[in-house]
Amino acid sequence: MALALPDWSIDHVVIVDGRVEIEGWILPPRNAADIEVLVNGEPAELQLREARLDVKDAWIALEQVEPLSFTAFAPVPAGVIEFELRCDGVIRPLNGWSQAQDERFSVPEGTRRERVHGTAAEQNFLRTGHSNYRRIKALIARFAPRKRRPIRILDWGCGAGSVGRYAIVDPQLDYTGADIDIDNIAWCRQHIDPDRFIAIDTEPPTPLKKSSFDVVFGISVLTHLNEQNQFKWLAELRRITRPGGICLLSILGVQAQAKIPWLLTDAYALGAYGFQFIEEVHEIGQIVGQDTYYGIAYHLKPYVRREWSRWFDVIDFVPGALGHQDVVVLRRRRFPKWMRVKRWPKLALDAISSRGGPVRTPEQSARDQA
């Protein structure tokens, strides 16, 4: 399987006496000669140690590279701390980590953090949330058209507000968070903002207005839904995304599939159809009264292009854009698919023109109305 390398993760960040100490693991490209950890753009003092066997055991595609332990030291910068990995002079996009030194909002309890992130560690919750906030903004800058007004953005599956706590104070974003987890939504309303978070049902429709968002992003949502629910929600996301708007949806694609050894027992089914859903009892399912509502879902590119194109144009796949999850970039069509022709027949345009008024193709009219 083709992994996006280098990959890395930060386990701990400690600030003592004006210095920041970072510990974690690095999965470098094969034969990498020069490995650097950067803190706010400056190389840190780096110590590489023995191979991380716990990481190697988790990744089945590591015949040619060895994951390394590392510790890095650097002076504490002001404001947000940004961590990047540079191998042989190259920094892989969307592969950095970041964390704020000052938190505006309180932090949810460990049980809430564990329910949505798989770990109760406070620092991990904050660092992952801030890093994903910056990654989503980078994807928006790359794929969404620029606007003078704030971008209307929906965080579909906002959980306990790990991304929302940063996006909600960003003047470039007009943020809304939505989730089926009414317990976490109640916490977000009480501790972050009473008006920007809404509870939604396990099945659409939502109370959100048609064509109301420029950007919808869903981090680790479709990674948990069966195919029937997946299709229902794709239709709903199309309804609430404005024509020309984009959806950024994470999937367990190639980057994640290389990490799951037991998936190989059913690899043939995944390869043949391109989608696989494994039921499991999850705490969120218990909260919504459907024990197996949440499971584990895996997607392959051909499946996504074949099935999801019924609702959106599939623009791009970004491997490893959100840690071990890939991101699918979708755009809502501005006009129906049957109208998407490159050149309208001259006779048809002449007939339209003969009725008076300027000649406007359906594409032009759609842009005028957007």
Tab-separated table of N, CA, C and O in Angstrom, residues 111-189:
chain	number	residue	atom	x	y	z
A	111	THR	N	-13.880	11.869	30.206
A	111	THR	CA	-14.809	10.921	29.585
A	111	THR	C	-15.308	11.443	28.248
A	111	THR	O	-15.499	10.668	27.302
A	112	ARG	N	-15.551	12.731	28.136
A	112	ARG	CA	-15.983	13.319	26.863
A	112	ARG	C	-14.856	13.267	25.838
A	112	ARG	O	-15.083	12.970	24.665
A	113	ARG	N	-13.646	13.581	26.279
A	113	ARG	CA	-12.509	13.554	25.363
A	113	ARG	C	-12.278	12.145	24.829
A	113	ARG	O	-12.023	11.952	23.631
A	114	GLU	N	-12.376	11.167	25.707
A	114	GLU	CA	-12.121	9.790	25.288
A	114	GLU	C	-13.188	9.291	24.313
A	114	GLU	O	-12.894	8.530	23.398
A	115	ARG	N	-14.423	9.732	24.504
A	115	ARG	CA	-15.505	9.278	23.647
A	115	ARG	C	-15.294	9.702	22.197
A	115	ARG	O	-15.646	8.976	21.269
A	116	VAL	N	-14.713	10.864	21.978
A	116	VAL	CA	-14.573	11.361	20.608
A	116	VAL	C	-13.153	11.233	20.060
A	116	VAL	O	-12.948	11.297	18.848
A	117	HIS	N	-12.165	11.048	20.938
A	117	HIS	CA	-10.779	10.988	20.472
A	117	HIS	C	-10.084	9.668	20.778
A	117	HIS	O	-8.957	9.451	20.343
A	118	GLY	N	-10.724	8.813	21.554
A	118	GLY	CA	-10.115	7.534	21.866
A	118	GLY	C	-9.108	7.586	22.983
A	118	GLY	O	-8.533	6.565	23.363
A	119	THR	N	-8.854	8.773	23.529
A	119	THR	CA	-7.953	8.917	24.667
A	119	THR	C	-8.450	10.064	25.531
A	119	THR	O	-9.006	11.046	25.028
A	120	ALA	N	-8.241	9.926	26.832
A	120	ALA	CA	-8.675	10.971	27.757
A	120	ALA	C	-7.619	12.038	27.963
A	120	ALA	O	-7.862	13.025	28.659
A	121	ALA	N	-6.444	11.896	27.333
A	121	ALA	CA	-5.339	12.832	27.549
A	121	ALA	C	-5.730	14.236	27.098
A	121	ALA	O	-6.083	14.448	25.935
A	122	GLU	N	-5.661	15.191	28.007
A	122	GLU	CA	-6.065	16.568	27.709
A	122	GLU	C	-5.185	17.192	26.631
A	122	GLU	O	-5.675	17.836	25.696
A	123	GLN	N	-3.889	17.016	26.745
A	123	GLN	CA	-2.977	17.625	25.785
A	123	GLN	C	-3.198	17.074	24.380
A	123	GLN	O	-3.148	17.821	23.391
A	124	ASN	N	-3.468	15.775	24.276
A	124	ASN	CA	-3.732	15.180	22.975
A	124	ASN	C	-4.999	15.763	22.356
A	124	ASN	O	-5.051	16.052	21.149
A	125	PHE	N	-6.039	15.938	23.157
A	125	PHE	CA	-7.298	16.517	22.690
A	125	PHE	C	-7.068	17.916	22.125
A	125	PHE	O	-7.548	18.254	21.025
A	126	LEU	N	-6.337	18.750	22.855
A	126	LEU	CA	-6.113	20.126	22.431
A	126	LEU	C	-5.187	20.207	21.218
A	126	LEU	O	-5.442	20.966	20.275
A	127	ARG	N	-4.112	19.425	21.232
A	127	ARG	CA	-3.168	19.473	20.111
A	127	ARG	C	-3.805	18.948	18.828
A	127	ARG	O	-3.644	19.531	17.746
A	128	THR	N	-4.554	17.846	18.924
A	128	THR	CA	-5.220	17.308	17.742
A	128	THR	C	-6.263	18.281	17.223
A	128	THR	O	-6.381	18.503	16.005
A	129	GLY	N	-7.032	18.892	18.134
A	129	GLY	CA	-8.048	19.843	17.705
A	129	GLY	C	-7.459	21.051	17.008
A	129	GLY	O	-7.937	21.477	15.948
A	130	HIS	N	-6.399	21.618	17.584
A	130	HIS	CA	-5.776	22.790	16.968
A	130	HIS	C	-5.128	22.433	15.638
A	130	HIS	O	-5.225	23.191	14.660
A	131	SER	N	-4.478	21.285	15.578
A	131	SER	CA	-3.837	20.857	14.327
A	131	SER	C	-4.875	20.634	13.236
A	131	SER	O	-4.681	21.051	12.075
A	132	ASN	N	-5.987	19.986	13.569
A	132	ASN	CA	-7.028	19.755	12.571
A	132	ASN	C	-7.690	21.052	12.130
A	132	ASN	O	-8.074	21.198	10.958
A	133	TYR	N	-7.836	21.993	13.037
A	133	TYR	CA	-8.351	23.321	12.674
A	133	TYR	C	-7.464	23.965	11.607
A	133	TYR	O	-7.947	24.471	10.587
A	134	ARG	N	-6.154	23.912	11.806
A	134	ARG	CA	-5.230	24.515	10.834
A	134	ARG	C	-5.215	23.725	9.520
A	134	ARG	O	-5.090	24.313	8.430
A	135	ARG	N	-5.346	22.410	9.596
A	135	ARG	CA	-5.375	21.614	8.378
A	135	ARG	C	-6.631	21.892	7.556
A	135	ARG	O	-6.572	22.000	6.321
A	136	ILE	N	-7.769	22.007	8.235
A	136	ILE	CA	-9.012	22.322	7.530
A	136	ILE	C	-8.909	23.692	6.868
A	136	ILE	O	-9.335	23.891	5.717
A	137	LYS	N	-8.332	24.663	7.562
A	137	LYS	CA	-8.165	25.987	6.960
A	137	LYS	C	-7.259	25.941	5.735
A	137	LYS	O	-7.498	26.634	4.746
A	138	ALA	N	-6.214	25.125	5.792
A	138	ALA	CA	-5.327	24.987	4.640
A	138	ALA	C	-6.060	24.358	3.459
A	138	ALA	O	-5.864	24.761	2.301
A	139	LEU	N	-6.915	23.371	3.721
A	139	LEU	CA	-7.690	22.752	2.650
A	139	LEU	C	-8.711	23.728	2.077
A	139	LEU	O	-8.951	23.752	0.856
A	140	ILE	N	-9.311	24.537	2.921
A	140	ILE	CA	-10.245	25.553	2.433
A	140	ILE	C	-9.525	26.544	1.526
A	140	ILE	O	-10.020	26.912	0.456
A	141	ALA	N	-8.352	26.992	1.956
A	141	ALA	CA	-7.590	27.932	1.134
A	141	ALA	C	-7.226	27.334	-0.218
A	141	ALA	O	-7.151	28.048	-1.229
A	142	ARG	N	-7.022	26.033	-0.245
A	142	ARG	CA	-6.614	25.367	-1.488
A	142	ARG	C	-7.792	25.109	-2.421
A	142	ARG	O	-7.664	25.278	-3.638
A	143	PHE	N	-8.944	24.734	-1.870
A	143	PHE	CA	-10.031	24.252	-2.724
A	143	PHE	C	-11.255	25.167	-2.782
A	143	PHE	O	-12.050	25.052	-3.717
A	144	ALA	N	-11.455	26.032	-1.808
A	144	ALA	CA	-12.661	26.861	-1.795
A	144	ALA	C	-12.362	28.226	-2.396
A	144	ALA	O	-11.296	28.798	-2.156
A	145	PRO	N	-13.291	28.770	-3.166
A	145	PRO	CA	-13.080	30.114	-3.722
A	145	PRO	C	-13.005	31.153	-2.625
A	145	PRO	O	-13.687	31.056	-1.603
A	146	ARG	N	-12.166	32.161	-2.846
A	146	ARG	CA	-12.010	33.206	-1.838
A	146	ARG	C	-13.249	34.095	-1.793
A	146	ARG	O	-13.888	34.356	-2.794
A	147	LYS	N	-13.568	34.572	-0.586
A	147	LYS	CA	-14.731	35.430	-0.397
A	147	LYS	C	-14.339	36.592	0.495
A	147	LYS	O	-13.465	36.478	1.350
A	148	ARG	N	-14.993	37.715	0.252
A	148	ARG	CA	-14.734	38.876	1.094
A	148	ARG	C	-15.388	38.727	2.462
A	148	ARG	O	-14.880	39.231	3.457
A	149	ARG	N	-16.528	38.061	2.496
A	149	ARG	CA	-17.211	37.848	3.769
A	149	ARG	C	-16.647	36.597	4.459
A	149	ARG	O	-15.980	35.777	3.827
A	150	PRO	N	-16.904	36.419	5.751
A	150	PRO	CA	-16.491	35.174	6.417
A	150	PRO	C	-17.117	33.952	5.754
A	150	PRO	O	-18.259	33.995	5.275
A	151	ILE	N	-16.373	32.866	5.711
A	151	ILE	CA	-16.838	31.635	5.075
A	151	ILE	C	-17.808	30.927	6.012
A	151	ILE	O	-17.477	30.648	7.165
A	152	ARG	N	-18.999	30.640	5.522
A	152	ARG	CA	-19.985	29.899	6.320
A	152	ARG	C	-19.579	28.427	6.343
A	152	ARG	O	-19.573	27.754	5.310
A	153	ILE	N	-19.257	27.935	7.528
A	153	ILE	CA	-18.651	26.605	7.641
A	153	ILE	C	-19.427	25.767	8.660
A	153	ILE	O	-19.823	26.258	9.719
A	154	LEU	N	-19.662	24.509	8.306
A	154	LEU	CA	-20.320	23.564	9.204
A	154	LEU	C	-19.336	22.484	9.617
A	154	LEU	O	-18.736	21.821	8.771
A	155	ASP	N	-19.197	22.306	10.911
A	155	ASP	CA	-18.402	21.223	11.493
A	155	ASP	C	-19.377	20.083	11.781
A	155	ASP	O	-20.008	20.028	12.844
A	156	TRP	N	-19.535	19.177	10.799
A	156	TRP	CA	-20.487	18.071	10.912
A	156	TRP	C	-19.845	16.944	11.718
A	156	TRP	O	-18.912	16.294	11.274
A	157	GLY	N	-20.345	16.739	12.945
A	157	GLY	CA	-19.726	15.788	13.862
A	157	GLY	C	-18.707	16.489	14.731
A	157	GLY	O	-17.563	16.049	14.859
A	158	CYS	N	-19.127	17.605	15.355
A	158	CYS	CA	-18.187	18.465	16.080
A	158	CYS	C	-17.737	17.896	17.412
A	158	CYS	O	-16.767	18.377	18.000
A	159	GLY	N	-18.441	16.858	17.929
A	159	GLY	CA	-18.017	16.247	19.177
A	159	GLY	C	-18.032	17.226	20.334
A	159	GLY	O	-18.983	17.978	20.551
A	160	ALA	N	-16.931	17.241	21.079
A	160	ALA	CA	-16.800	18.125	22.238
A	160	ALA	C	-16.128	19.439	21.886
A	160	ALA	O	-15.600	20.130	22.754
A	161	GLY	N	-16.121	19.798	20.588
A	161	GLY	CA	-15.617	21.103	20.179
A	161	GLY	C	-14.118	21.204	20.071
A	161	GLY	O	-13.564	22.296	20.242
A	162	SER	N	-13.432	20.113	19.737
A	162	SER	CA	-11.969	20.165	19.672
A	162	SER	C	-11.494	21.104	18.558
A	162	SER	O	-10.488	21.805	18.711
A	163	VAL	N	-12.204	21.142	17.438
A	163	VAL	CA	-11.898	22.087	16.357
A	163	VAL	C	-12.674	23.384	16.555
A	163	VAL	O	-12.153	24.483	16.347
A	164	GLY	N	-13.932	23.257	16.965
A	164	GLY	CA	-14.790	24.426	17.105
A	164	GLY	C	-14.269	25.465	18.068
A	164	GLY	O	-14.480	26.664	17.866
A	165	ARG	N	-13.567	25.063	19.117
A	165	ARG	CA	-13.066	26.011	20.110
A	165	ARG	C	-12.074	26.995	19.480
A	165	ARG	O	-11.873	28.095	20.025
A	166	TYR	N	-11.465	26.617	18.365
A	166	TYR	CA	-10.541	27.519	17.669
A	166	TYR	C	-11.207	28.188	16.467
A	166	TYR	O	-11.000	29.375	16.213
A	167	ALA	N	-12.035	27.442	15.740
A	167	ALA	CA	-12.670	27.998	14.544
A	167	ALA	C	-13.688	29.076	14.889
A	167	ALA	O	-13.892	30.023	14.118
A	168	ILE	N	-14.315	28.959	16.050
A	168	ILE	CA	-15.409	29.872	16.398
A	168	ILE	C	-14.919	31.293	16.647
A	168	ILE	O	-15.695	32.256	16.552
A	169	VAL	N	-13.633	31.461	16.975
A	169	VAL	CA	-13.088	32.799	17.214
A	169	VAL	C	-12.271	33.292	16.026
A	169	VAL	O	-11.648	34.348	16.102
A	170	ASP	N	-12.293	32.560	14.932
A	170	ASP	CA	-11.572	32.953	13.720
A	170	ASP	C	-12.444	33.928	12.929
A	170	ASP	O	-13.535	33.556	12.480
A	171	PRO	N	-12.022	35.184	12.725
A	171	PRO	CA	-12.864	36.162	12.023
A	171	PRO	C	-13.105	35.822	10.559
A	171	PRO	O	-14.026	36.387	9.946
A	172	GLN	N	-12.320	34.918	9.997
A	172	GLN	CA	-12.520	34.524	8.609
A	172	GLN	C	-13.590	33.451	8.446
A	172	GLN	O	-13.974	33.116	7.318
A	173	LEU	N	-14.075	32.907	9.567
A	173	LEU	CA	-15.035	31.806	9.517
A	173	LEU	C	-16.316	32.175	10.251
A	173	LEU	O	-16.284	32.791	11.316
A	174	ASP	N	-17.435	31.790	9.673
A	174	ASP	CA	-18.740	31.871	10.324
A	174	ASP	C	-19.114	30.439	10.681
A	174	ASP	O	-19.647	29.697	9.865
A	175	TYR	N	-18.839	30.042	11.907
A	175	TYR	CA	-18.813	28.631	12.315
A	175	TYR	C	-20.143	28.159	12.891
A	175	TYR	O	-20.805	28.862	13.662
A	176	THR	N	-20.524	26.909	12.534
A	176	THR	CA	-21.616	26.181	13.173
A	176	THR	C	-21.140	24.753	13.420
A	176	THR	O	-20.505	24.152	12.546
A	177	GLY	N	-21.437	24.215	14.588
A	177	GLY	CA	-21.105	22.826	14.909
A	177	GLY	C	-22.378	22.017	15.086
A	177	GLY	O	-23.369	22.508	15.637
A	178	ALA	N	-22.379	20.776	14.615
A	178	ALA	CA	-23.555	19.905	14.722
A	178	ALA	C	-23.104	18.495	15.063
A	178	ALA	O	-22.050	18.033	14.590
A	179	ASP	N	-23.908	17.798	15.873
A	179	ASP	CA	-23.556	16.430	16.262
A	179	ASP	C	-24.793	15.708	16.771
A	179	ASP	O	-25.730	16.334	17.279
A	180	ILE	N	-24.762	14.360	16.657
A	180	ILE	CA	-25.844	13.545	17.215
A	180	ILE	C	-25.645	13.302	18.707
A	180	ILE	O	-26.553	12.833	19.390
A	181	ASP	N	-24.464	13.618	19.214
A	181	ASP	CA	-24.136	13.425	20.630
A	181	ASP	C	-24.682	14.609	21.421
A	181	ASP	O	-24.008	15.643	21.577
A	182	ILE	N	-25.914	14.482	21.913
A	182	ILE	CA	-26.560	15.606	22.574
A	182	ILE	C	-25.849	16.002	23.869
A	182	ILE	O	-25.908	17.156	24.297
A	183	ASP	N	-25.161	15.065	24.479
A	183	ASP	CA	-24.428	15.354	25.710
A	183	ASP	C	-23.264	16.300	25.425
A	183	ASP	O	-23.070	17.305	26.123
A	184	ASN	N	-22.496	16.013	24.395
A	184	ASN	CA	-21.388	16.897	24.042
A	184	ASN	C	-21.879	18.230	23.488
A	184	ASN	O	-21.245	19.275	23.712
A	185	ILE	N	-22.973	18.225	22.744
A	185	ILE	CA	-23.529	19.483	22.246
A	185	ILE	C	-23.939	20.376	23.415
A	185	ILE	O	-23.686	21.588	23.415
A	186	ALA	N	-24.554	19.789	24.440
A	186	ALA	CA	-24.937	20.565	25.622
A	186	ALA	C	-23.702	21.174	26.281
A	186	ALA	O	-23.731	22.337	26.734
A	187	TRP	N	-22.602	20.398	26.341
A	187	TRP	CA	-21.375	20.923	26.938
A	187	TRP	C	-20.844	22.098	26.109
A	187	TRP	O	-20.443	23.131	26.670
A	188	CYS	N	-20.829	21.957	24.786
A	188	CYS	CA	-20.326	23.021	23.917
A	188	CYS	C	-21.161	24.289	24.056
A	188	CYS	O	-20.624	25.407	24.072
A	189	ARG	N	-22.466	24.128	24.162
A	189	ARG	CA	-23.332	25.297	24.326
A	189	ARG	C	-23.060	26.015	25.644
A	189	ARG	O	-23.085	27.250	25.721
